[in-house]
Structures are given as C-alpha cells and as structure tokens.
mmCIF file of C-alpha atoms in Angstrom:
data_model
loop_
_atom_site.group_PDB
_atom_site.id
_atom_site.type_symbol
_atom_site.label_atom_id
_atom_site.label_comp_id
_atom_site.label_asym_id
_atom_site.label_seq_id
_atom_site.Cartn_x
_atom_site.Cartn_y
_atom_site.Cartn_z
ATOM 1 C CA MET A 27 17.091 33.753 -10.063
ATOM 2 C CA SER A 28 16.786 30.310 -8.530
ATOM 3 C CA GLN A 29 13.816 28.149 -9.429
ATOM 4 C CA PRO A 30 11.098 27.798 -6.749
ATOM 5 C CA THR A 31 11.253 24.516 -4.863
ATOM 6 C CA SER A 32 8.543 22.014 -5.752
ATOM 7 C CA LEU A 33 5.957 21.266 -3.075
ATOM 8 C CA LEU A 34 6.890 17.635 -3.650
ATOM 9 C CA ALA A 35 10.603 18.029 -2.919
ATOM 10 C CA ASP A 36 10.320 16.995 0.726
ATOM 11 C CA ILE A 37 7.410 14.537 0.357
ATOM 12 C CA PRO A 38 8.624 10.904 0.475
ATOM 13 C CA PHE A 39 7.376 8.682 -2.352
ATOM 14 C CA SER A 40 6.718 4.999 -1.620
ATOM 15 C CA LEU A 41 5.279 1.995 -3.465
ATOM 16 C CA LEU A 42 2.579 -0.550 -2.704
ATOM 17 C CA GLU A 43 3.068 -3.848 -4.507
ATOM 18 C CA LEU A 44 0.553 -6.629 -5.160
ATOM 19 C CA ALA A 45 2.958 -8.698 -7.288
ATOM 20 C CA PRO A 46 0.635 -8.420 -10.313
ATOM 21 C CA MET A 47 0.651 -11.409 -12.669
ATOM 22 C CA ARG A 48 0.127 -11.560 -16.386
ATOM 23 C CA GLN A 49 -1.902 -14.534 -17.562
ATOM 24 C CA GLY A 50 0.483 -17.275 -18.632
ATOM 25 C CA SER A 51 3.364 -16.054 -16.485
ATOM 26 C CA THR A 52 4.617 -18.053 -13.515
ATOM 27 C CA VAL A 53 4.740 -16.941 -9.904
ATOM 28 C CA GLY A 54 8.527 -17.138 -10.078
ATOM 29 C CA GLU A 55 8.660 -14.803 -13.078
ATOM 30 C CA THR A 56 6.238 -12.406 -11.397
ATOM 31 C CA LEU A 57 8.195 -12.220 -8.163
ATOM 32 C CA ASN A 58 11.463 -11.762 -10.044
ATOM 33 C CA ASN A 59 9.841 -8.816 -11.827
ATOM 34 C CA SER A 60 8.747 -7.423 -8.458
ATOM 35 C CA LEU A 61 12.360 -7.620 -7.304
ATOM 36 C CA ARG A 62 13.631 -5.852 -10.424
ATOM 37 C CA TYR A 63 10.995 -3.174 -9.842
ATOM 38 C CA ALA A 64 12.005 -2.839 -6.179
ATOM 39 C CA LYS A 65 15.675 -2.558 -7.099
ATOM 40 C CA GLU A 66 14.874 0.313 -9.438
ATOM 41 C CA ALA A 67 12.873 2.008 -6.676
ATOM 42 C CA ASP A 68 15.800 1.512 -4.300
ATOM 43 C CA ARG A 69 18.230 2.992 -6.825
ATOM 44 C CA LEU A 70 16.023 6.029 -7.459
ATOM 45 C CA GLY A 71 15.502 6.848 -3.791
ATOM 46 C CA PHE A 72 11.951 5.728 -3.031
ATOM 47 C CA ASN A 73 11.241 5.545 0.685
ATOM 48 C CA ARG A 74 9.277 2.308 1.156
ATOM 49 C CA PHE A 75 8.288 -0.814 -0.746
ATOM 50 C CA TRP A 76 5.279 -2.503 0.831
ATOM 51 C CA PHE A 77 3.404 -5.691 -0.047
ATOM 52 C CA ALA A 78 -0.366 -6.036 0.341
ATOM 53 C CA GLU A 79 -1.807 -9.274 1.717
ATOM 54 C CA HIS A 80 -4.385 -10.902 -0.582
ATOM 55 C CA HIS A 81 -5.568 -14.511 -0.778
ATOM 56 C CA ASN A 82 -7.268 -16.699 -3.393
ATOM 57 C CA MET A 83 -6.940 -14.063 -6.118
ATOM 58 C CA PRO A 84 -5.499 -15.407 -9.379
ATOM 59 C CA GLY A 85 -3.428 -12.553 -10.755
ATOM 60 C CA ILE A 86 -2.089 -11.374 -7.371
ATOM 61 C CA ALA A 87 0.941 -13.180 -5.922
ATOM 62 C CA SER A 88 1.468 -11.341 -2.616
ATOM 63 C CA ALA A 89 -0.249 -13.784 -0.243
ATOM 64 C CA ALA A 90 2.880 -14.780 1.714
ATOM 65 C CA THR A 91 3.616 -11.191 2.633
ATOM 66 C CA SER A 92 6.350 -11.645 5.239
ATOM 67 C CA VAL A 93 8.244 -14.071 2.967
ATOM 68 C CA LEU A 94 8.248 -11.518 0.157
ATOM 69 C CA ILE A 95 9.412 -8.752 2.488
ATOM 70 C CA GLY A 96 12.469 -10.838 3.333
ATOM 71 C CA TYR A 97 13.078 -11.546 -0.360
ATOM 72 C CA ILE A 98 13.041 -7.864 -1.285
ATOM 73 C CA ALA A 99 14.908 -6.608 1.787
ATOM 74 C CA GLY A 100 17.650 -9.190 1.240
ATOM 75 C CA ASN A 101 18.198 -8.045 -2.327
ATOM 76 C CA THR A 102 18.036 -4.255 -1.907
ATOM 77 C CA GLN A 103 20.272 -1.828 -0.078
ATOM 78 C CA ARG A 104 18.439 1.106 1.466
ATOM 79 C CA ILE A 105 14.693 1.134 0.846
ATOM 80 C CA ARG A 106 12.386 0.297 3.756
ATOM 81 C CA VAL A 107 10.342 -2.848 3.126
ATOM 82 C CA GLY A 108 7.111 -3.786 4.797
ATOM 83 C CA ALA A 109 3.484 -4.810 4.788
ATOM 84 C CA GLY A 110 0.703 -2.638 3.507
ATOM 85 C CA GLY A 111 -0.674 -4.460 5.209
ATOM 86 C CA ILE A 112 -0.888 -7.583 7.255
ATOM 87 C CA MET A 113 -4.581 -8.373 7.735
ATOM 88 C CA LEU A 114 -4.316 -8.967 11.453
ATOM 89 C CA PRO A 115 -7.527 -11.003 11.965
ATOM 90 C CA ASN A 116 -5.989 -13.659 9.665
ATOM 91 C CA HIS A 117 -3.012 -14.184 12.001
ATOM 92 C CA ALA A 118 -2.137 -14.703 15.637
ATOM 93 C CA PRO A 119 -0.396 -11.541 16.910
ATOM 94 C CA LEU A 120 2.420 -13.691 18.330
ATOM 95 C CA VAL A 121 3.165 -15.160 14.893
ATOM 96 C CA VAL A 122 3.188 -11.691 13.315
ATOM 97 C CA ALA A 123 5.520 -10.406 16.049
ATOM 98 C CA GLU A 124 7.894 -13.342 15.532
ATOM 99 C CA GLN A 125 7.927 -12.931 11.743
ATOM 100 C CA PHE A 126 8.505 -9.180 11.774
ATOM 101 C CA GLY A 127 10.887 -9.389 14.706
ATOM 102 C CA THR A 128 12.928 -11.830 12.646
ATOM 103 C CA LEU A 129 12.838 -9.525 9.619
ATOM 104 C CA GLU A 130 13.879 -6.515 11.700
ATOM 105 C CA SER A 131 16.725 -8.541 13.223
ATOM 106 C CA LEU A 132 17.968 -9.474 9.754
ATOM 107 C CA TYR A 133 17.460 -6.040 8.166
ATOM 108 C CA PRO A 134 17.643 -3.568 11.069
ATOM 109 C CA GLY A 135 15.980 -0.204 10.579
ATOM 110 C CA ARG A 136 14.350 -1.199 7.300
ATOM 111 C CA ILE A 137 11.145 -3.064 8.223
ATOM 112 C CA ASP A 138 7.613 -1.617 8.530
ATOM 113 C CA LEU A 139 4.459 -3.341 9.783
ATOM 114 C CA GLY A 140 1.225 -1.949 8.373
ATOM 115 C CA LEU A 141 -1.927 -3.476 9.865
ATOM 116 C CA GLY A 142 -5.447 -3.785 8.520
ATOM 117 C CA ARG A 143 -8.570 -5.522 9.779
ATOM 118 C CA ALA A 144 -10.142 -6.542 6.460
ATOM 119 C CA PRO A 145 -9.934 -10.203 5.401
ATOM 120 C CA GLY A 146 -8.007 -9.624 2.168
ATOM 121 C CA SER A 147 -10.180 -12.370 0.711
ATOM 122 C CA ASP A 148 -13.741 -13.689 0.454
ATOM 123 C CA GLN A 149 -15.675 -15.457 3.212
ATOM 124 C CA VAL A 150 -14.883 -18.964 1.961
ATOM 125 C CA THR A 151 -11.157 -18.164 1.894
ATOM 126 C CA SER A 152 -11.413 -16.582 5.324
ATOM 127 C CA ARG A 153 -12.698 -19.874 6.700
ATOM 128 C CA ALA A 154 -9.832 -21.676 4.961
ATOM 129 C CA LEU A 155 -7.472 -19.353 6.825
ATOM 130 C CA ASN A 156 -9.140 -20.408 10.092
ATOM 131 C CA ARG A 157 -10.268 -16.827 10.415
ATOM 132 C CA ASP A 158 -12.641 -16.073 13.281
ATOM 133 C CA THR A 159 -14.816 -13.218 12.013
ATOM 134 C CA SER A 160 -15.431 -12.083 15.585
ATOM 135 C CA ARG A 161 -11.776 -11.058 15.721
ATOM 136 C CA ASP A 162 -12.647 -7.965 13.689
ATOM 137 C CA GLU A 163 -14.003 -6.497 16.915
ATOM 138 C CA GLN A 164 -10.812 -7.422 18.768
ATOM 139 C CA PHE A 165 -8.580 -5.480 16.390
ATOM 140 C CA PRO A 166 -7.718 -2.662 18.850
ATOM 141 C CA GLU A 167 -6.764 -5.193 21.549
ATOM 142 C CA GLU A 168 -4.668 -7.209 19.105
ATOM 143 C CA VAL A 169 -2.836 -4.063 17.953
ATOM 144 C CA SER A 170 -1.997 -3.436 21.623
ATOM 145 C CA GLU A 171 -0.846 -7.029 21.992
ATOM 146 C CA LEU A 172 1.472 -6.640 19.014
ATOM 147 C CA GLN A 173 2.906 -3.415 20.412
ATOM 148 C CA THR A 174 3.628 -5.210 23.680
ATOM 149 C CA LEU A 175 5.204 -8.222 21.963
ATOM 150 C CA LEU A 176 7.476 -6.010 19.831
ATOM 151 C CA GLY A 177 8.383 -3.685 22.695
ATOM 152 C CA PRO A 178 10.806 -4.184 25.573
ATOM 153 C CA TYR A 179 10.059 -7.010 27.990
ATOM 154 C CA ASN A 180 8.271 -5.611 31.013
ATOM 155 C CA GLY A 181 8.912 -8.622 33.255
ATOM 156 C CA ARG A 182 5.232 -9.452 33.519
ATOM 157 C CA HIS A 183 3.709 -11.022 30.410
ATOM 158 C CA ALA A 184 4.116 -14.773 30.143
ATOM 159 C CA VAL A 185 4.200 -14.964 26.338
ATOM 160 C CA ARG A 186 7.203 -13.372 24.672
ATOM 161 C CA ALA A 187 8.050 -12.995 20.969
ATOM 162 C CA ILE A 188 11.524 -14.393 20.409
ATOM 163 C CA PRO A 189 12.592 -12.926 17.961
ATOM 164 C CA GLY A 190 10.486 -9.777 18.142
ATOM 165 C CA GLU A 191 10.844 -8.550 21.674
ATOM 166 C CA GLY A 192 12.583 -5.183 21.839
ATOM 167 C CA THR A 193 12.703 -4.689 18.080
ATOM 168 C CA ASN A 194 10.011 -1.964 18.160
ATOM 169 C CA VAL A 195 9.108 -2.556 14.519
ATOM 170 C CA PRO A 196 7.174 0.556 13.404
ATOM 171 C CA ILE A 197 3.427 -0.139 13.308
ATOM 172 C CA TRP A 198 1.132 1.705 10.914
ATOM 173 C CA LEU A 199 -2.659 1.504 10.773
ATOM 174 C CA LEU A 200 -4.254 1.182 7.356
ATOM 175 C CA GLY A 201 -7.838 1.953 6.517
ATOM 176 C CA SER A 202 -10.433 2.846 3.918
ATOM 177 C CA SER A 203 -13.102 3.922 6.426
ATOM 178 C CA LEU A 204 -13.116 5.938 9.645
ATOM 179 C CA PHE A 205 -12.412 3.133 12.134
ATOM 180 C CA SER A 206 -8.644 2.898 11.659
ATOM 181 C CA ALA A 207 -8.335 6.674 11.466
ATOM 182 C CA GLN A 208 -9.917 6.937 14.910
ATOM 183 C CA LEU A 209 -7.783 4.137 16.337
ATOM 184 C CA ALA A 210 -4.557 5.541 14.871
ATOM 185 C CA ALA A 211 -5.405 8.918 16.404
ATOM 186 C CA GLN A 212 -6.108 7.399 19.822
ATOM 187 C CA ARG A 213 -2.861 5.398 19.803
ATOM 188 C CA GLY A 214 -0.656 8.107 18.297
ATOM 189 C CA LEU A 215 0.297 5.886 15.362
ATOM 190 C CA PRO A 216 0.999 6.824 11.729
ATOM 191 C CA TYR A 217 -2.005 6.387 9.439
ATOM 192 C CA VAL A 218 -2.342 5.254 5.821
ATOM 193 C CA PHE A 219 -5.533 5.910 3.873
ATOM 194 C CA ALA A 220 -6.243 3.379 1.122
ATOM 195 C CA GLY A 221 -7.123 5.875 -1.566
ATOM 196 C CA HIS A 222 -5.877 3.491 -4.245
ATOM 197 C CA PHE A 223 -9.161 1.586 -4.072
ATOM 198 C CA ALA A 224 -11.566 3.365 -1.710
ATOM 199 C CA PRO A 225 -11.571 7.159 -2.054
ATOM 200 C CA ARG A 226 -15.001 7.732 -0.481
ATOM 201 C CA PHE A 227 -14.000 8.597 3.100
ATOM 202 C CA LEU A 228 -10.675 10.280 2.342
ATOM 203 C CA TYR A 229 -11.449 13.760 3.657
ATOM 204 C CA ASP A 230 -13.393 12.629 6.716
ATOM 205 C CA ALA A 231 -10.763 10.047 7.700
ATOM 206 C CA ILE A 232 -7.858 12.494 7.538
ATOM 207 C CA GLU A 233 -9.840 15.169 9.371
ATOM 208 C CA ILE A 234 -10.750 12.764 12.192
ATOM 209 C CA TYR A 235 -7.202 11.453 12.461
ATOM 210 C CA ARG A 236 -5.689 14.929 12.733
ATOM 211 C CA ARG A 237 -8.405 16.300 15.007
ATOM 212 C CA ASP A 238 -8.291 13.443 17.515
ATOM 213 C CA PHE A 239 -4.566 12.647 17.391
ATOM 214 C CA LYS A 240 -2.911 12.073 20.757
ATOM 215 C CA PRO A 241 0.903 12.274 20.891
ATOM 216 C CA SER A 242 2.651 9.027 21.842
ATOM 217 C CA GLN A 243 6.134 7.613 22.268
ATOM 218 C CA VAL A 244 5.954 6.830 18.549
ATOM 219 C CA LEU A 245 4.777 10.182 17.175
ATOM 220 C CA ASP A 246 4.451 13.677 18.558
ATOM 221 C CA LYS A 247 2.176 14.844 15.712
ATOM 222 C CA PRO A 248 -0.010 13.208 13.041
ATOM 223 C CA TYR A 249 1.589 11.523 10.052
ATOM 224 C CA VAL A 250 -0.593 10.731 7.026
ATOM 225 C CA MET A 251 0.425 8.565 4.101
ATOM 226 C CA LEU A 252 -2.005 8.470 1.161
ATOM 227 C CA GLY A 253 -2.324 5.537 -1.218
ATOM 228 C CA LEU A 254 -2.941 6.545 -4.829
ATOM 229 C CA PRO A 255 -3.232 4.656 -8.134
ATOM 230 C CA LEU A 256 -0.533 5.919 -10.483
ATOM 231 C CA VAL A 257 -0.222 5.850 -14.259
ATOM 232 C CA ALA A 258 2.755 7.972 -15.289
ATOM 233 C CA ALA A 259 4.105 8.109 -18.847
ATOM 234 C CA ASP A 260 5.892 10.500 -21.197
ATOM 235 C CA THR A 261 2.596 12.035 -22.373
ATOM 236 C CA ASP A 262 -0.958 12.334 -21.102
ATOM 237 C CA GLU A 263 -2.174 10.341 -24.094
ATOM 238 C CA GLU A 264 0.172 7.425 -23.431
ATOM 239 C CA ALA A 265 -0.799 7.424 -19.743
ATOM 240 C CA GLN A 266 -4.506 7.227 -20.597
ATOM 241 C CA PHE A 267 -3.732 4.272 -22.869
ATOM 242 C CA LEU A 268 -1.609 2.462 -20.261
ATOM 243 C CA GLY A 269 -4.269 3.118 -17.623
ATOM 244 C CA THR A 270 -6.722 0.801 -19.371
ATOM 245 C CA THR A 271 -4.853 -2.126 -17.801
ATOM 246 C CA SER A 272 -5.996 -1.039 -14.330
ATOM 247 C CA LYS A 273 -9.518 -0.362 -15.583
ATOM 248 C CA GLN A 274 -9.761 -3.873 -17.035
ATOM 249 C CA ARG A 275 -8.535 -5.308 -13.759
ATOM 250 C CA VAL A 276 -11.103 -3.468 -11.629
ATOM 251 C CA LEU A 277 -13.766 -4.507 -14.133
ATOM 252 C CA ALA A 278 -12.707 -8.136 -13.645
ATOM 253 C CA LEU A 279 -12.850 -7.631 -9.875
ATOM 254 C CA ILE A 280 -16.449 -6.396 -9.855
ATOM 255 C CA ARG A 281 -17.481 -9.226 -12.175
ATOM 256 C CA GLY A 282 -15.860 -11.806 -9.905
ATOM 257 C CA HIS A 283 -13.351 -12.806 -12.588
ATOM 258 C CA GLU A 284 -9.661 -13.601 -12.248
ATOM 259 C CA LEU A 285 -7.377 -10.585 -11.877
ATOM 260 C CA TRP A 286 -4.655 -11.180 -14.451
ATOM 261 C CA LEU A 287 -2.964 -8.062 -15.817
ATOM 262 C CA LYS A 288 -4.183 -7.477 -19.353
ATOM 263 C CA PRO A 289 -2.477 -5.480 -22.099
ATOM 264 C CA PRO A 290 -3.720 -1.902 -22.513
ATOM 265 C CA VAL A 291 -6.390 -1.244 -25.138
ATOM 266 C CA GLU A 292 -7.127 1.771 -27.320
ATOM 267 C CA THR A 293 -10.632 2.106 -25.902
ATOM 268 C CA MET A 294 -12.771 0.566 -23.172
ATOM 269 C CA ASP A 295 -15.883 1.054 -25.309
ATOM 270 C CA GLY A 296 -17.694 -2.240 -25.680
ATOM 271 C CA LEU A 297 -15.846 -3.813 -22.753
ATOM 272 C CA TRP A 298 -18.116 -2.486 -20.014
ATOM 273 C CA SER A 299 -21.625 -1.279 -19.372
ATOM 274 C CA ALA A 300 -22.389 2.297 -18.331
ATOM 275 C CA GLN A 301 -22.985 1.112 -14.768
ATOM 276 C CA GLU A 302 -19.678 -0.781 -14.708
ATOM 277 C CA GLU A 303 -17.840 2.246 -16.082
ATOM 278 C CA THR A 304 -19.214 4.383 -13.255
ATOM 279 C CA TYR A 305 -18.155 1.803 -10.656
ATOM 280 C CA VAL A 306 -14.627 1.522 -12.065
ATOM 281 C CA ASP A 307 -14.279 5.308 -12.244
ATOM 282 C CA ASN A 308 -15.367 5.614 -8.605
ATOM 283 C CA PHE A 309 -12.988 2.829 -7.528
ATOM 284 C CA LEU A 310 -10.092 4.608 -9.247
ATOM 285 C CA GLY A 311 -11.357 8.085 -8.376
ATOM 286 C CA LEU A 312 -8.054 9.264 -6.907
ATOM 287 C CA SER A 313 -5.952 8.028 -9.828
ATOM 288 C CA VAL A 314 -3.023 10.201 -10.815
ATOM 289 C CA ILE A 315 -2.738 9.737 -14.575
ATOM 290 C CA GLY A 316 -0.677 11.661 -17.109
ATOM 291 C CA GLY A 317 2.657 12.902 -18.314
ATOM 292 C CA PRO A 318 5.163 14.575 -15.993
ATOM 293 C CA ALA A 319 3.532 18.037 -15.883
ATOM 294 C CA THR A 320 0.060 16.614 -15.251
ATOM 295 C CA ILE A 321 1.282 14.252 -12.550
ATOM 296 C CA LYS A 322 3.224 17.009 -10.811
ATOM 297 C CA HIS A 323 0.275 19.410 -10.834
ATOM 298 C CA ARG A 324 -2.140 16.775 -9.520
ATOM 299 C CA LEU A 325 0.144 15.737 -6.652
ATOM 300 C CA GLU A 326 0.914 19.336 -5.691
ATOM 301 C CA MET A 327 -2.828 20.084 -5.543
ATOM 302 C CA ILE A 328 -3.329 17.102 -3.217
ATOM 303 C CA VAL A 329 -0.501 18.299 -0.957
ATOM 304 C CA LYS A 330 -2.009 21.798 -0.830
ATOM 305 C CA GLU A 331 -5.489 20.490 -0.116
ATOM 306 C CA LEU A 332 -4.750 17.666 2.328
ATOM 307 C CA GLY A 333 -1.254 18.323 3.629
ATOM 308 C CA VAL A 334 -0.298 14.648 3.349
ATOM 309 C CA ASN A 335 3.146 13.705 4.654
ATOM 310 C CA GLU A 336 3.896 10.881 2.216
ATOM 311 C CA PHE A 337 2.477 9.204 -0.894
ATOM 312 C CA ILE A 338 2.387 5.464 -1.552
ATOM 313 C CA PHE A 339 1.562 4.510 -5.134
ATOM 314 C CA THR A 340 0.167 1.452 -6.820
ATOM 315 C CA ASN A 341 1.679 1.219 -10.302
ATOM 316 C CA ASP A 342 0.067 -1.783 -11.948
ATOM 317 C CA LEU A 343 1.168 -1.386 -15.553
ATOM 318 C CA TYR A 344 1.346 -4.341 -17.918
ATOM 319 C CA ASP A 345 4.946 -3.838 -19.029
ATOM 320 C CA LEU A 346 7.800 -3.925 -16.490
ATOM 321 C CA ASP A 347 9.819 -1.330 -18.404
ATOM 322 C CA LYS A 348 6.829 1.016 -18.335
ATOM 323 C CA ARG A 349 6.487 0.454 -14.568
ATOM 324 C CA LYS A 350 10.141 1.374 -14.081
ATOM 325 C CA LYS A 351 9.788 4.383 -16.393
ATOM 326 C CA ALA A 352 6.916 5.632 -14.200
ATOM 327 C CA LEU A 353 9.258 5.567 -11.201
ATOM 328 C CA GLN A 354 11.798 7.715 -13.042
ATOM 329 C CA ILE A 355 9.075 10.226 -13.944
ATOM 330 C CA LEU A 356 7.956 10.440 -10.325
ATOM 331 C CA MET A 357 11.443 11.210 -9.088
ATOM 332 C CA GLU A 358 12.049 13.788 -11.801
ATOM 333 C CA ILE A 359 8.925 15.802 -10.865
ATOM 334 C CA LYS A 360 10.144 16.162 -7.266
ATOM 335 C CA GLN A 361 12.779 18.623 -8.478
#
C-alpha cells in the first residue's frame, strides 16, 4: 500500500531573514552567511526568501532591504526574493516602485514586495529617517499609489515609475493586528500574518481576512501566509537547546539591549525573571521547535486548524550549519 500524502506536501515553505549578526562578526561576514543560507534554500526548493526592514538595531543587518534582495537574487537561480516587508511610511512610494521595478526588470518573475506600516525602529530613528508619523494613516492610499506606479500606464497620472511601470510586482500586506488583514481583504491582496513575533491576533486576523475578502485582478480567493519561529534539529532535546539563542535575543529586545545572536545555553534559569520568561514565551508563542516528527506534527495541526496556504519561517540559530540543517529537516518532513 502507498503511504498517505503529508498535509504539508503541497504547502510552500519560505524563509524570512533578518541577517542576524553574532557579536564580533562583521556585516560582510553576516551577509555572506545569509547568501550561503539562501543558496541552500534555493537548492532545496524553498519558495521565497524575504528580508525584513529594521533600523538602528545592532545585531540585525537587513536595513537596506532592496539592496540585499538584489544581492540574493543575483546569486541564486530559482527562489523568489523579496521584502517581508518594506515599512512603507519610511519611504516615498515612488522610490519603492523604482527600486522594485528595477529588481523585477533584472530578475523577472522572482521579486515580491511585502508592505507593512510599522516603523521598523524606535521614534528617534523614525525621525532620522525623515518619517512623518501621520503617514501611518495614509497607508491604504500609499498602497494604492504603489499599485498604480507598478501597473500599466493609464495615460493620466503625471508621475511615472521608470523602471517600475508595467512590472506588476506582486504586493503582499503584512500585519500583526487586524488593520492589514482588513485592508488585504478589501483590496484582494495576499496576506501575511507576523506570527513569528506577535501571535495574539492570529485567529481573528485570518478570520477577518477570509470573511471579508473581495476577489481582485490579483487573487480570486484568499491566500494566507503565516510567519512562524522555527527551531528544527535532529532531536527534540537538541532543538530545545538551540532555541535558547532566540530566547536570549527576545530577552535582550525587551530589556532594550543590543540584539547580537548569542550561543545556546543549557538552561535559561538565572538569565531572566519570571515576568521576563512569560513575556518571551508569549512573544515566541507560535514557535515550532523539535525534531522532525515533532515539527511535522505541529505544522500539520496548524494546517488543519487554520488552513494556511504557505509558511514563512524565521530560523535564527547561532550556527550557520545548524540553520542549513534545519532547512533540510523541513524539506524532508514534506514527504
């Protein structure tokens, strides 16, 4: 008798990259490691490799998102490369259209543009980016502007994105609350929920998106991608050990410390207070941690419960070889 097909067989797996830095390493070394990681993902058949925009965060080297997309796309063969996401209030829509229109022209059919409305930084850094906080409220209009700039020229608008016009770079809306879910539904756009750091509104956001979805020229039915923190290893015990790197990083985040990747530790006891432990556990509440059987079971349960169309994983392990090993495990459990 043939083996039953895994629920995961037809679910695309993708990766979200923050270009995590170890203390003492250079940006060049970090970005070279990101490329080696992306090449392994490309070889194994992952669907997308997206960079997240963050600023003024020692330990995260993905600030110049569009530059890194070009770097990865130019050195891989098949995998789609994109932004998860561009924080639109930090940028003029015309500039974003020109950058991603250029990328799409260089690497046709391989570029994605995920959009968020958070700052990706603190208030002081936002001011340094010349960010007008009132633009948060203009996000829906600026998404429309980007769609127009990347679409075919209609003969009317005075400002045109050259390159960009007519490239129709796929636009995704990213969110950790209900706002982007509602907007994605209204516009008929694909939606990504940021479960890798904000699991609180997961069920409500997906329900609203599916309930209110209106078909568009882009999509005829809802498409949900779910971000999840991943720690995959040969055994559950090893995965729990490797996962302490992410826990230390979130702990540093809530303390306002620098976000360097730290080596895993045997125990977190003594490193955090009970209150901090609760916060970190909530932050990483959707983590998928374990050996192959555990990872497979957890992901299949999520597919059954939420019916997600695609997963996008953060995989912030300390050791590059362990990061690449996690990718192999993920692809093996799809069988």
